[in-house]
Amino acid sequence: MTSDPTALAPMANAIRALAMDAVQAAESGHPGMPMGMADVATVLWSRFLKFDPTAPKWADRDRFVLSAGHGSMLLYALLHLSGYQQPTMDDIRNFRQLNSPCAGHPENFLLPGVECTTGPLGQGFAMAVGMAMAERHLNAQFGDDLVDHRTWVVAGDGCLMEGINHEAVGLAGTLGLGRLVVLWDNNKITIDGDTSLSTSEDILARYRASGWHTEDCDGHDFADIERAIAAAMADDRPSLISCRTVIGKGAPNKQGGHNVHGAPLGKDEIAAAREYLGWTAAPFEIPADILSHWRATGDAGRDLRAEWEGRLAANPQGTELMRRMAGELPSGEEAGLAFGEWLGKTQNIASRKASELALEVLTPLVPEMVGGSADLTGSNNTKTKATTPFGPADYAGRYVYYGIREFGMAAAMNGMALHGGIIPYGGTFLVFADYCRNAIRMSALQHARVIYVLTHDSIGLGEDGPTHQPIETVMSLRMIPNLQVFRPADAVETAECWNLALASPTTPSVLALTRQNLPQLRHDGAMLSAQGAYRLVAASAARKVVLLATGSEVSIAVDVAKALEDKGIGADVVSMPSWELFEAQDEAYKADLIPADVLKVSIEAGTTFGWQKYVGDGLAIGIDSFGASAPAPVLYDHFGLTAAKIVPQVLERLG
Ligand SMILES: Cc1ncc(C[n+]2csc(CCOP(=O)(O)OP(=O)(O)O)c2C)c(N)n1
Ligand SMILES: [Mg+2]
């Protein structure tokens, strides 16, 4: 830690210089935020943050989240100056260029020290809530000796204005996450201009009303910043510190205005800023004395980590904590045995119920699973006997009552997964995936193992009607790269999909599950879902047709195949629980399953958009309008999703 207070101003100016020079070199980027928050960040990193630049993955490090991701140069400067191996000065020179780890917005998969990808305003903050939840949970399970750290957030006006902020603040206040401290860059400027153009709320009062502690400081007065942070740490509620700052502080003619938010300062203004700040070093050069002050900021953390390593080695739970933090699953043998018992019986149950039964097997065996639901526990079937409520009364609990906060839940789950040591899963109705869609996208982008339990997956939910009946949702989720979308057909497939989701450490999964009961179609334990699609029924007569179906429509496809076989027409039934896993198979497998020389027919109770990829000019049976309110069997008939209505169309095509 840096004890010399006179060193702080030049240290902060080093951040300012790097930010303005890197943005200028890239001819794009955001200098205003890093320059405005340089003083606050310098105090935090030199006086409070627990980190060891030589061990960016140290389990008990403080988590620092730059929620205002457009200010990425602030984070790159902090990592470089404090002595992380990366980014190098060359990386910073290449800010925003192809293959530089200093991407436009911070990307967790490009640079150690970037705890999460930020840029979509509000989500970094909401992910930090998840990280703070993870910390309390693991602390309760492993004790202060092994888990005892804080989560820090730098957030802008935009992060606080976004709707997700309401969800994140409500959740953090209710859960009493006292180790969460948010430093608000209160510069009263957003892109369009002064914040008074669009907001008039008393933000600190809103936070206090939500159970938070608040502080206010002059974000350019080092002593006042230090006082406010110390006060926040001393309070056992989550804290918001309003740091009154000047955007672009240090650029004498542009500071305080919205034009400094997201454009290079220009050569003249940079020269003026150098003069104003007394910064004489050339671009991308840091004077040795200032750099040595920065390099000293990690000294205390290095010592703390060495002590922690000693405690870890001595602690009987140390190995288990490290297993969880590494994301390695416990041995799967016991789970395999428990699922083996299922095969002998026939369970004609909804896939949401099968999911619950799978979770009853898995949650006792995989203690890092932390479940939850956005107020639909009884509908999503996400709670098990092994998962008791998580909250201030018991942070060791493994079930989160997220409330009606789908977006906040999804972002918090991202934060938990990225913190490490936890595999989060959470439920809502599939149709409300759109409420949290960007967080699902962020799970995929960040390689976070988050499992979304999305039930009531079609018109099969019945009477609740079109607002609740997904039509385009499953297909639109399939469009997101690195997201596994599973739509299992029966109890066995559901168990397989749960295992596949758990066994995917860098890929999030969606389980699209039914409300209505489904016949059990499989009695083998062959893990066929791992191929994404497989031949459930092989044609008896000469094969003329291949029926492709997912989830609840697979049993309809089986009925269609029977009717065709009765007429001497051979038909395969291919169950396709995951397009993504099917796409990963080799060409021979794909061509064997979906051959060129037959009529292909897809059956899925959702949009037909996209099925042409597999059926070509065959038949895509689905629903291209909104649903309706009626009992499920009536709707299946109304929308033509019965063997009786499909078979004639197939016969007509066969001619
Ligand atoms: C969800 C989302 N909406 C819009 C944007 C585009 N955007 C980036 S920064 C910004 C303004 C943010 O204002 P503030 O947080 O006050 O940042 P400052 O201008 O003070 O740096 C906007 C609208 C975004 N990144 N994310
Ligand atoms: Mg602002």
XYZ file of C-alpha atoms and ligand atoms in Angstrom:
682
model
C 0.000 0.000 0.000
C 1.205 3.470 -0.806
C 1.575 5.534 2.334
C 2.847 8.728 0.742
C -0.176 10.999 0.141
C 1.738 13.319 -2.169
C 2.277 10.378 -4.515
C -1.451 10.008 -5.149
C -1.894 12.948 -7.537
C 0.868 11.884 -9.939
C -0.331 8.286 -9.706
C -3.817 9.392 -10.747
C -2.354 11.517 -13.518
C -0.591 8.433 -14.875
C -4.059 6.926 -15.408
C -5.236 10.128 -17.089
C -2.220 10.225 -19.404
C -2.618 6.594 -20.459
C -6.342 7.045 -21.033
C -6.057 10.131 -23.196
C -3.069 8.844 -25.166
C -4.544 5.391 -25.804
C -7.871 6.814 -26.952
C -6.047 9.274 -29.182
C -3.911 6.500 -30.713
C -6.975 4.355 -31.345
C -8.870 7.352 -32.678
C -11.805 6.042 -30.672
C -12.760 5.345 -27.089
C -13.866 7.060 -23.908
C -11.393 9.301 -22.089
C -13.905 11.144 -19.886
C -14.732 8.414 -17.412
C -11.163 7.193 -16.668
C -9.939 10.767 -16.270
C -12.846 11.636 -13.982
C -12.514 8.556 -11.791
C -8.702 8.417 -11.735
C -8.481 9.925 -8.247
C -11.091 7.601 -6.735
C -9.551 4.533 -8.380
C -6.080 5.496 -7.187
C -7.242 5.722 -3.573
C -9.113 2.419 -3.813
C -6.276 0.489 -5.423
C -3.513 1.952 -3.290
C -5.261 1.955 0.084
C -8.002 -0.649 0.155
C -8.179 -3.189 -2.665
C -6.907 -6.651 -1.734
C -5.133 -8.030 -4.773
C -1.914 -9.671 -5.845
C -0.893 -8.773 -9.407
C 1.187 -11.949 -9.611
C -1.875 -14.112 -8.901
C -4.888 -12.702 -10.740
C -6.947 -15.832 -9.991
C -6.250 -15.883 -6.238
C -9.541 -17.179 -4.823
C -9.683 -14.740 -1.921
C -8.868 -11.569 -3.876
C -11.239 -8.641 -3.790
C -13.340 -8.450 -6.936
C -13.152 -5.142 -8.792
C -15.906 -4.601 -11.353
C -15.809 -1.714 -13.793
C -19.524 -1.568 -14.447
C -19.086 1.560 -16.560
C -17.303 -0.601 -19.123
C -16.901 2.192 -21.652
C -14.228 3.521 -19.280
C -12.151 0.412 -20.046
C -8.916 2.407 -20.158
C -9.301 2.989 -16.422
C -9.087 -0.750 -15.816
C -6.294 -1.358 -18.334
C -4.261 1.443 -16.778
C -4.824 0.081 -13.254
C -3.813 -3.452 -14.237
C -0.720 -2.311 -16.078
C 0.444 0.229 -13.520
C -0.068 -2.029 -10.536
C 2.087 -4.702 -12.126
C -0.148 -7.343 -13.701
C 1.731 -9.272 -16.357
C -0.871 -8.074 -18.817
C -1.706 -5.668 -20.326
C 1.762 -4.671 -21.432
C 2.384 -1.133 -22.605
C 2.281 -2.467 -26.159
C -1.160 -3.898 -25.462
C -2.254 -0.458 -24.290
C -0.743 1.147 -27.383
C -2.929 -1.274 -29.342
C -6.078 -0.362 -27.415
C -9.165 -1.322 -29.446
C -7.128 -3.048 -32.190
C -7.635 -6.614 -33.371
C -5.993 -9.160 -31.043
C -5.166 -6.621 -28.340
C -6.390 -7.822 -24.935
C -7.307 -4.166 -24.431
C -10.585 -4.441 -26.296
C -13.028 -1.564 -26.583
C -14.863 -2.822 -23.528
C -13.230 -5.079 -20.906
C -13.579 -8.765 -21.788
C -13.124 -11.304 -19.013
C -11.839 -13.959 -21.431
C -9.090 -11.723 -22.837
C -7.378 -10.378 -19.758
C -6.776 -11.783 -16.262
C -7.894 -9.167 -13.761
C -11.035 -8.368 -15.733
C -13.577 -10.070 -13.485
C -16.438 -9.769 -15.928
C -17.217 -8.358 -19.319
C -18.856 -4.967 -19.037
C -20.306 -2.467 -21.448
C -24.036 -3.175 -21.304
C -24.726 -0.560 -18.636
C -26.107 -1.769 -15.349
C -25.053 -5.378 -15.747
C -21.596 -5.089 -14.218
C -23.226 -3.764 -11.066
C -25.790 -6.565 -11.115
C -23.080 -9.178 -11.675
C -21.164 -7.716 -8.748
C -24.212 -8.428 -6.590
C -23.845 -12.068 -7.629
C -20.135 -12.006 -6.800
C -20.907 -10.609 -3.357
C -23.505 -13.362 -2.891
C -20.921 -15.957 -3.888
C -18.447 -14.553 -1.398
C -20.898 -14.715 1.505
C -21.992 -18.203 0.505
C -18.486 -19.613 0.288
C -17.532 -17.757 3.456
C -20.382 -19.472 5.272
C -19.284 -22.830 3.922
C -15.509 -22.497 4.248
C -14.969 -19.902 6.980
C -13.120 -16.594 7.336
C -9.725 -18.224 7.013
C -10.316 -19.158 3.401
C -12.986 -16.781 2.098
C -13.039 -13.196 3.291
C -13.068 -10.583 0.554
C -14.999 -7.641 -0.810
C -16.613 -6.709 -4.093
C -16.000 -3.207 -5.444
C -17.872 -1.581 -8.281
C -17.243 1.542 -10.290
C -20.565 2.557 -11.804
C -21.677 5.562 -13.802
C -24.912 7.492 -14.034
C -26.012 5.084 -16.746
C -25.507 1.997 -14.564
C -27.731 3.545 -11.914
C -30.386 4.654 -14.386
C -30.925 1.285 -16.062
C -33.955 -0.721 -14.911
C -31.792 -3.656 -13.869
C -30.295 -1.413 -11.212
C -33.570 -1.460 -9.323
C -33.504 -5.260 -9.297
C -29.853 -5.456 -8.260
C -30.219 -2.873 -5.503
C -33.340 -4.509 -4.106
C -31.708 -7.910 -4.058
C -28.457 -6.707 -2.476
C -30.303 -4.704 0.182
C -32.555 -7.615 1.117
C -29.645 -10.033 1.210
C -27.611 -7.625 3.353
C -24.483 -7.800 1.220
C -22.313 -5.585 3.389
C -19.142 -6.461 1.522
C -20.373 -4.801 -1.612
C -19.219 -1.220 -2.133
C -20.265 0.780 -5.176
C -18.328 3.868 -6.178
C -20.679 5.995 -8.242
C -19.034 8.283 -10.760
C -21.485 11.079 -10.052
C -20.416 13.444 -12.829
C -23.936 14.476 -13.798
C -23.119 13.829 -17.471
C -24.240 11.154 -19.910
C -23.882 11.057 -23.689
C -26.772 13.354 -24.457
C -25.716 15.980 -21.949
C -26.536 16.886 -18.368
C -28.300 14.164 -16.385
C -31.046 16.668 -15.552
C -32.285 16.148 -19.114
C -33.559 12.740 -18.166
C -33.485 12.123 -14.437
C -34.527 13.903 -11.294
C -34.609 11.160 -8.688
C -32.933 11.375 -5.306
C -30.615 8.459 -5.923
C -29.109 8.236 -2.446
C -32.599 8.237 -0.915
C -33.595 5.395 -3.234
C -30.639 3.339 -2.084
C -31.278 4.076 1.579
C -34.899 3.058 1.117
C -33.619 -0.254 -0.229
C -31.538 -1.018 2.836
C -28.238 0.433 1.652
C -25.742 2.628 3.429
C -24.780 5.755 1.488
C -21.834 8.112 1.539
C -21.003 11.221 -0.371
C -17.530 12.515 -1.172
C -15.592 14.907 -3.339
C -14.191 12.532 -5.932
C -11.126 14.690 -6.398
C -10.183 15.009 -2.726
C -8.039 12.038 -1.761
C -8.655 12.360 1.969
C -12.410 12.644 1.504
C -12.471 9.619 -0.805
C -10.511 7.629 1.751
C -12.866 8.679 4.529
C -15.936 7.649 2.548
C -14.509 4.256 1.597
C -13.485 3.549 5.172
C -16.990 4.443 6.350
C -18.508 2.153 3.729
C -16.319 -0.730 4.851
C -17.286 -0.193 8.456
C -21.011 -0.481 7.733
C -22.616 -3.889 7.490
C -25.037 -2.895 4.742
C -24.107 -2.667 1.066
C -22.764 0.802 0.374
C -23.141 3.338 -2.367
C -20.585 6.129 -2.377
C -21.542 9.120 -4.444
C -18.210 10.391 -5.741
C -18.757 13.890 -7.074
C -16.466 14.063 -10.072
C -15.775 16.127 -13.160
C -15.908 14.065 -16.347
C -12.625 14.330 -18.260
C -10.926 15.934 -15.262
C -7.548 17.231 -16.384
C -8.530 18.309 -19.897
C -8.785 22.035 -19.178
C -11.086 23.074 -22.003
C -13.253 19.994 -22.274
C -13.679 18.693 -18.729
C -17.185 18.761 -17.350
C -18.866 18.517 -20.756
C -20.500 15.599 -22.538
C -18.163 15.847 -25.538
C -15.397 14.339 -23.455
C -17.452 11.166 -22.835
C -16.656 9.179 -25.953
C -14.261 10.887 -28.338
C -10.498 11.456 -28.451
C -9.488 14.750 -26.889
C -7.482 15.777 -29.938
C -3.824 16.726 -30.081
C -4.266 20.317 -28.913
C -6.368 19.442 -25.896
C -3.975 16.641 -24.946
C -1.094 19.138 -25.044
C -3.146 21.506 -22.888
C -3.954 18.698 -20.460
C -0.291 17.757 -20.133
C 0.464 21.328 -19.192
C -2.508 21.588 -16.822
C -1.550 18.351 -15.048
C 2.178 19.052 -15.103
C 2.664 15.782 -16.974
C 5.864 15.976 -18.989
C 6.424 12.323 -19.896
C 6.006 11.220 -23.511
C 2.940 9.208 -24.504
C 2.990 5.665 -23.043
C 5.892 6.473 -20.750
C 5.482 6.443 -16.986
C 8.184 8.167 -14.908
C 10.073 5.630 -12.790
C 9.179 7.138 -9.400
C 5.464 7.149 -10.202
C 5.621 3.616 -11.540
C 7.376 2.431 -8.400
C 4.583 3.892 -6.274
C 2.090 2.043 -8.428
C 4.031 -1.212 -8.271
C 4.014 -0.967 -4.485
C 0.193 -1.069 -4.400
C 0.284 -4.857 -4.726
C 2.843 -5.425 -1.956
C 0.358 -5.848 0.875
C -1.743 -8.187 -1.250
C 1.267 -10.360 -2.007
C 1.879 -10.816 1.721
C -1.778 -11.477 2.417
C -1.879 -14.098 -0.289
C 1.193 -15.857 1.067
C -0.489 -16.051 4.484
C -3.684 -17.283 2.861
C -1.812 -20.025 0.980
C -0.511 -21.225 4.332
C -4.004 -21.331 5.826
C -5.311 -23.088 2.721
C -2.702 -25.826 2.979
C -3.475 -26.330 6.668
C -7.257 -26.324 6.294
C -8.969 -29.707 5.825
C -11.518 -28.036 3.511
C -8.833 -26.444 1.353
C -8.863 -29.104 -1.359
C -12.624 -28.961 -1.679
C -12.586 -25.165 -2.045
C -9.941 -25.417 -4.738
C -11.917 -28.114 -6.573
C -14.956 -25.868 -6.663
C -12.975 -22.794 -7.658
C -11.393 -24.773 -10.509
C -14.881 -25.631 -11.752
C -14.246 -29.376 -11.626
C -17.271 -31.545 -10.947
C -17.228 -34.171 -8.226
C -17.111 -37.789 -9.373
C -20.246 -38.603 -11.369
C -20.563 -42.223 -10.337
C -23.185 -41.749 -7.662
C -25.336 -39.620 -9.937
C -25.045 -42.243 -12.642
C -26.342 -44.896 -10.261
C -29.275 -42.807 -9.125
C -30.328 -42.039 -12.699
C -29.885 -45.700 -13.589
C -32.860 -46.492 -11.340
C -35.077 -44.268 -13.465
C -34.672 -46.374 -16.570
C -36.505 -49.338 -15.161
C -39.654 -47.387 -14.431
C -41.940 -45.410 -16.654
C -42.463 -41.826 -15.609
C -45.030 -40.018 -17.712
C -44.312 -36.663 -16.181
C -43.776 -33.076 -17.265
C -40.157 -32.322 -18.114
C -40.197 -29.617 -15.414
C -41.055 -32.392 -12.957
C -38.341 -34.621 -14.420
C -35.973 -31.695 -13.954
C -36.946 -31.500 -10.290
C -36.329 -35.227 -9.871
C -32.961 -34.835 -11.594
C -32.135 -31.945 -9.282
C -33.097 -34.047 -6.256
C -30.406 -36.465 -7.395
C -27.821 -33.875 -8.394
C -27.991 -31.185 -5.725
C -26.848 -33.399 -2.829
C -23.995 -34.713 -4.972
C -22.857 -31.398 -6.445
C -22.641 -29.027 -3.487
C -21.571 -26.077 -5.637
C -25.009 -25.954 -7.269
C -26.945 -22.931 -6.014
C -30.517 -22.779 -7.256
C -33.264 -20.243 -7.338
C -36.222 -18.838 -9.159
C -37.696 -15.462 -10.014
C -40.754 -16.101 -7.839
C -41.870 -19.231 -9.679
C -40.359 -21.879 -7.448
C -43.454 -24.070 -7.471
C -43.805 -23.784 -11.255
C -40.158 -24.104 -12.242
C -39.640 -26.983 -9.800
C -36.198 -25.666 -8.932
C -36.133 -26.215 -5.183
C -34.872 -29.469 -3.725
C -34.497 -30.871 -0.250
C -30.756 -30.208 -0.311
C -31.174 -26.524 -1.128
C -32.321 -24.459 1.821
C -32.916 -20.680 1.607
C -29.933 -18.348 1.113
C -30.022 -15.061 3.004
C -28.734 -13.100 5.974
C -30.083 -15.779 8.314
C -28.052 -18.452 6.543
C -25.623 -17.623 3.776
C -24.743 -21.303 3.576
C -28.199 -21.910 2.097
C -28.270 -22.917 -1.531
C -31.612 -21.598 -2.734
C -32.103 -17.968 -3.724
C -35.517 -16.350 -3.684
C -34.699 -13.811 -6.390
C -38.143 -12.229 -6.367
C -39.708 -11.053 -9.614
C -36.362 -9.960 -11.013
C -35.529 -12.066 -14.060
C -32.807 -9.777 -15.408
C -31.317 -9.232 -11.961
C -31.357 -12.981 -11.349
C -29.610 -13.792 -14.608
C -26.928 -11.158 -14.066
C -26.415 -12.255 -10.459
C -26.001 -15.829 -11.680
C -23.358 -14.617 -14.125
C -21.582 -12.939 -11.235
C -21.715 -16.099 -9.119
C -20.399 -18.268 -11.929
C -17.590 -15.809 -12.679
C -16.689 -15.483 -9.022
C -16.083 -19.198 -9.123
C -16.931 -21.947 -6.697
C -20.613 -21.978 -7.640
C -22.705 -23.441 -10.438
C -25.836 -21.302 -10.431
C -29.171 -22.367 -11.872
C -32.343 -20.344 -11.845
C -35.848 -20.521 -13.168
C -38.571 -18.468 -14.746
C -41.112 -19.011 -17.507
C -39.469 -19.482 -20.906
C -41.397 -16.580 -22.396
C -39.719 -14.243 -19.913
C -36.273 -15.188 -21.183
C -36.630 -11.958 -23.102
C -36.705 -10.032 -19.835
C -33.216 -11.307 -19.124
C -32.052 -11.958 -22.643
C -29.019 -9.713 -22.580
C -27.763 -11.389 -19.424
C -28.210 -14.797 -21.092
C -26.188 -13.426 -23.992
C -23.592 -12.231 -21.482
C -23.410 -15.713 -19.916
C -22.520 -17.033 -23.350
C -20.059 -14.268 -24.209
C -18.303 -14.608 -20.849
C -18.115 -18.435 -20.972
C -20.104 -18.644 -17.738
C -21.637 -21.947 -16.671
C -25.109 -20.696 -15.796
C -28.092 -22.991 -16.180
C -31.453 -21.454 -17.022
C -34.457 -23.566 -16.078
C -37.138 -22.147 -18.373
C -40.439 -23.902 -17.978
C -43.862 -23.606 -19.623
C -42.126 -23.872 -22.954
C -44.989 -23.731 -25.485
C -48.737 -23.519 -26.082
C -48.686 -26.699 -23.999
C -48.970 -24.498 -20.915
C -52.584 -23.980 -21.944
C -55.005 -21.542 -20.421
C -52.625 -18.695 -19.507
C -52.726 -17.792 -23.165
C -50.537 -15.989 -25.666
C -48.713 -13.666 -23.254
C -47.287 -16.744 -21.577
C -46.882 -19.036 -24.582
C -43.445 -18.841 -26.184
C -43.511 -18.969 -29.964
C -40.213 -17.509 -31.129
C -38.301 -17.859 -27.868
C -36.593 -21.224 -28.265
C -35.479 -20.460 -31.811
C -34.251 -17.003 -30.865
C -32.169 -18.477 -28.041
C -30.614 -20.926 -30.523
C -29.262 -17.882 -32.338
C -27.003 -16.915 -29.436
C -23.467 -18.264 -29.944
C -22.020 -20.492 -27.202
C -25.424 -21.128 -25.631
C -26.751 -24.678 -25.372
C -30.505 -24.774 -25.751
C -31.932 -28.087 -24.593
C -35.517 -29.122 -25.200
C -35.761 -32.625 -23.754
C -38.515 -35.013 -24.820
C -39.012 -37.075 -21.686
C -37.687 -37.810 -18.217
C -34.592 -39.647 -19.458
C -33.608 -36.908 -21.886
C -34.172 -34.329 -19.150
C -31.706 -36.110 -16.875
C -29.237 -36.373 -19.747
C -29.552 -32.671 -20.540
C -28.962 -31.736 -16.894
C -25.782 -33.790 -16.914
C -24.648 -32.237 -20.184
C -25.314 -28.728 -18.881
C -23.323 -29.376 -15.715
C -20.471 -30.897 -17.658
C -20.022 -27.778 -19.823
C -17.690 -25.548 -17.819
C -17.495 -22.700 -20.333
C -20.965 -22.799 -21.855
C -24.275 -21.713 -20.366
C -27.372 -23.805 -20.958
C -31.092 -23.294 -21.262
C -33.398 -26.143 -20.352
C -36.747 -25.535 -22.067
C -39.208 -27.632 -20.102
C -42.887 -28.421 -20.306
C -45.690 -27.703 -17.939
C -47.680 -30.661 -19.308
C -47.011 -34.354 -18.812
C -45.075 -36.268 -21.462
C -44.886 -39.989 -22.139
C -41.540 -41.604 -21.362
C -39.986 -42.586 -24.678
C -36.620 -43.935 -23.591
C -35.575 -46.676 -21.195
C -31.891 -46.866 -22.007
C -29.056 -45.077 -20.282
C -27.117 -44.431 -23.461
C -26.704 -40.655 -23.011
C -27.977 -40.164 -26.548
C -28.670 -36.454 -25.983
C -24.909 -35.880 -26.054
C -25.070 -36.071 -29.854
C -27.666 -33.301 -29.857
C -29.930 -35.381 -32.093
C -30.308 -39.109 -32.484
C -32.512 -41.703 -34.127
C -35.169 -42.556 -31.582
C -37.177 -44.782 -33.932
C -35.780 -46.379 -37.070
C -38.063 -46.964 -40.057
C -39.345 -50.540 -40.538
C -40.612 -50.169 -44.060
C -38.414 -48.580 -46.754
C -37.547 -45.149 -45.392
C -39.250 -42.282 -47.175
C -39.530 -39.792 -44.337
C -37.412 -38.476 -41.463
C -39.350 -36.731 -38.730
C -37.354 -34.250 -36.668
C -38.872 -33.137 -33.381
C -37.941 -31.652 -30.046
C -39.357 -31.819 -26.543
C -43.077 -32.346 -26.236
C -43.465 -32.888 -29.986
C -41.243 -35.963 -30.130
C -44.093 -38.197 -28.968
C -46.295 -36.672 -31.686
C -43.594 -37.552 -34.221
C -43.632 -41.117 -32.898
C -47.392 -41.257 -33.518
C -46.971 -39.832 -37.013
C -44.306 -42.444 -37.781
C -46.600 -45.255 -36.615
C -49.415 -44.012 -38.830
C -47.070 -43.817 -41.825
C -45.657 -47.273 -41.171
C -49.238 -48.589 -41.077
C -49.484 -47.369 -44.659
C -46.203 -49.048 -45.577
C -44.210 -45.820 -45.534
C -40.969 -46.044 -43.602
C -40.272 -43.122 -41.236
C -37.422 -42.411 -38.823
C -38.035 -40.323 -35.756
C -35.114 -38.116 -34.783
C -35.242 -36.534 -31.370
C -33.260 -33.321 -31.357
C -32.825 -31.999 -27.825
C -29.970 -29.666 -28.787
C -29.216 -28.103 -32.167
C -25.848 -26.938 -30.851
C -24.597 -30.395 -29.884
C -25.884 -31.815 -33.146
C -23.968 -29.180 -35.090
C -20.792 -30.290 -33.299
C -21.076 -33.849 -34.725
C -19.114 -34.938 -37.767
C -20.580 -34.696 -41.252
C -21.027 -38.468 -41.592
C -23.175 -38.606 -38.465
C -25.254 -35.672 -39.608
C -25.728 -37.029 -43.111
C -26.722 -40.424 -41.748
C -29.314 -38.924 -39.425
C -30.738 -36.397 -41.877
C -30.133 -37.939 -45.284
C -30.569 -36.049 -48.532
C -32.879 -38.451 -50.316
C -35.949 -38.462 -48.062
C -38.724 -36.058 -47.109
C -37.756 -34.198 -43.956
C -40.462 -32.989 -41.600
C -39.858 -30.916 -38.492
C -42.381 -30.740 -35.663
C -41.924 -28.168 -32.950
C -44.562 -26.134 -31.095
C -42.956 -22.825 -31.992
C -41.893 -20.757 -34.964
C -40.971 -22.685 -38.098
C -38.404 -19.977 -38.838
C -35.033 -21.688 -39.025
C -36.145 -25.298 -39.455
C -35.580 -24.995 -43.206
C -31.916 -25.514 -42.353
C -32.708 -29.166 -41.714
C -35.864 -29.848 -43.700
C -34.840 -27.936 -46.832
C -37.933 -27.877 -49.023
C -39.606 -30.442 -46.779
C -42.299 -29.675 -44.247
C -41.812 -27.441 -41.226
C -44.737 -27.931 -38.877
C -45.047 -25.343 -36.122
C -46.791 -22.164 -35.045
C -46.125 -18.867 -36.779
C -48.730 -16.823 -34.956
C -49.308 -16.097 -31.291
C -50.979 -18.830 -29.261
C -54.362 -18.691 -27.581
C -56.004 -19.308 -24.255
C -57.489 -22.782 -23.938
C -56.683 -26.185 -22.480
C -53.479 -27.590 -23.974
C -55.011 -30.528 -25.888
C -57.480 -28.147 -27.544
C -54.616 -25.881 -28.571
C -52.519 -28.719 -29.979
C -55.466 -29.667 -32.155
C -56.265 -26.057 -33.059
C -52.697 -25.386 -34.182
C -52.451 -28.631 -36.108
C -49.966 -30.354 -33.850
C -51.532 -33.817 -33.832
C -50.704 -36.931 -35.799
C -54.168 -36.788 -37.347
C -53.459 -33.361 -38.822
C -49.823 -33.917 -39.748
C -50.058 -37.304 -41.481
C -52.234 -36.057 -44.399
C -49.745 -33.246 -45.075
C -46.897 -35.747 -45.215
C -48.860 -38.028 -47.529
C -49.655 -35.122 -49.805
C -45.968 -34.209 -50.013
C -45.019 -37.777 -50.805
C -47.513 -37.564 -53.638
C -27.503 -0.923 -21.903
C -26.706 0.143 -22.568
N -27.356 1.160 -23.154
C -26.666 2.117 -23.804
C -25.306 2.071 -23.880
C -24.529 3.145 -24.642
N -23.838 4.032 -23.705
C -22.549 3.845 -23.374
S -22.005 4.934 -22.242
C -23.515 5.704 -22.180
C -23.742 6.876 -21.273
C -23.375 6.523 -19.926
O -23.398 7.617 -19.085
P -22.578 7.514 -17.753
O -22.760 6.203 -17.160
O -22.936 8.698 -16.948
O -21.084 7.598 -18.258
P -20.177 8.889 -18.432
O -20.691 9.609 -19.642
O -20.317 9.694 -17.207
O -18.819 8.339 -18.663
C -24.412 5.081 -23.035
C -25.809 5.521 -23.228
C -24.663 0.980 -23.243
N -23.341 0.829 -23.271
N -25.383 0.054 -22.570
Mg -21.967 10.202 -16.108
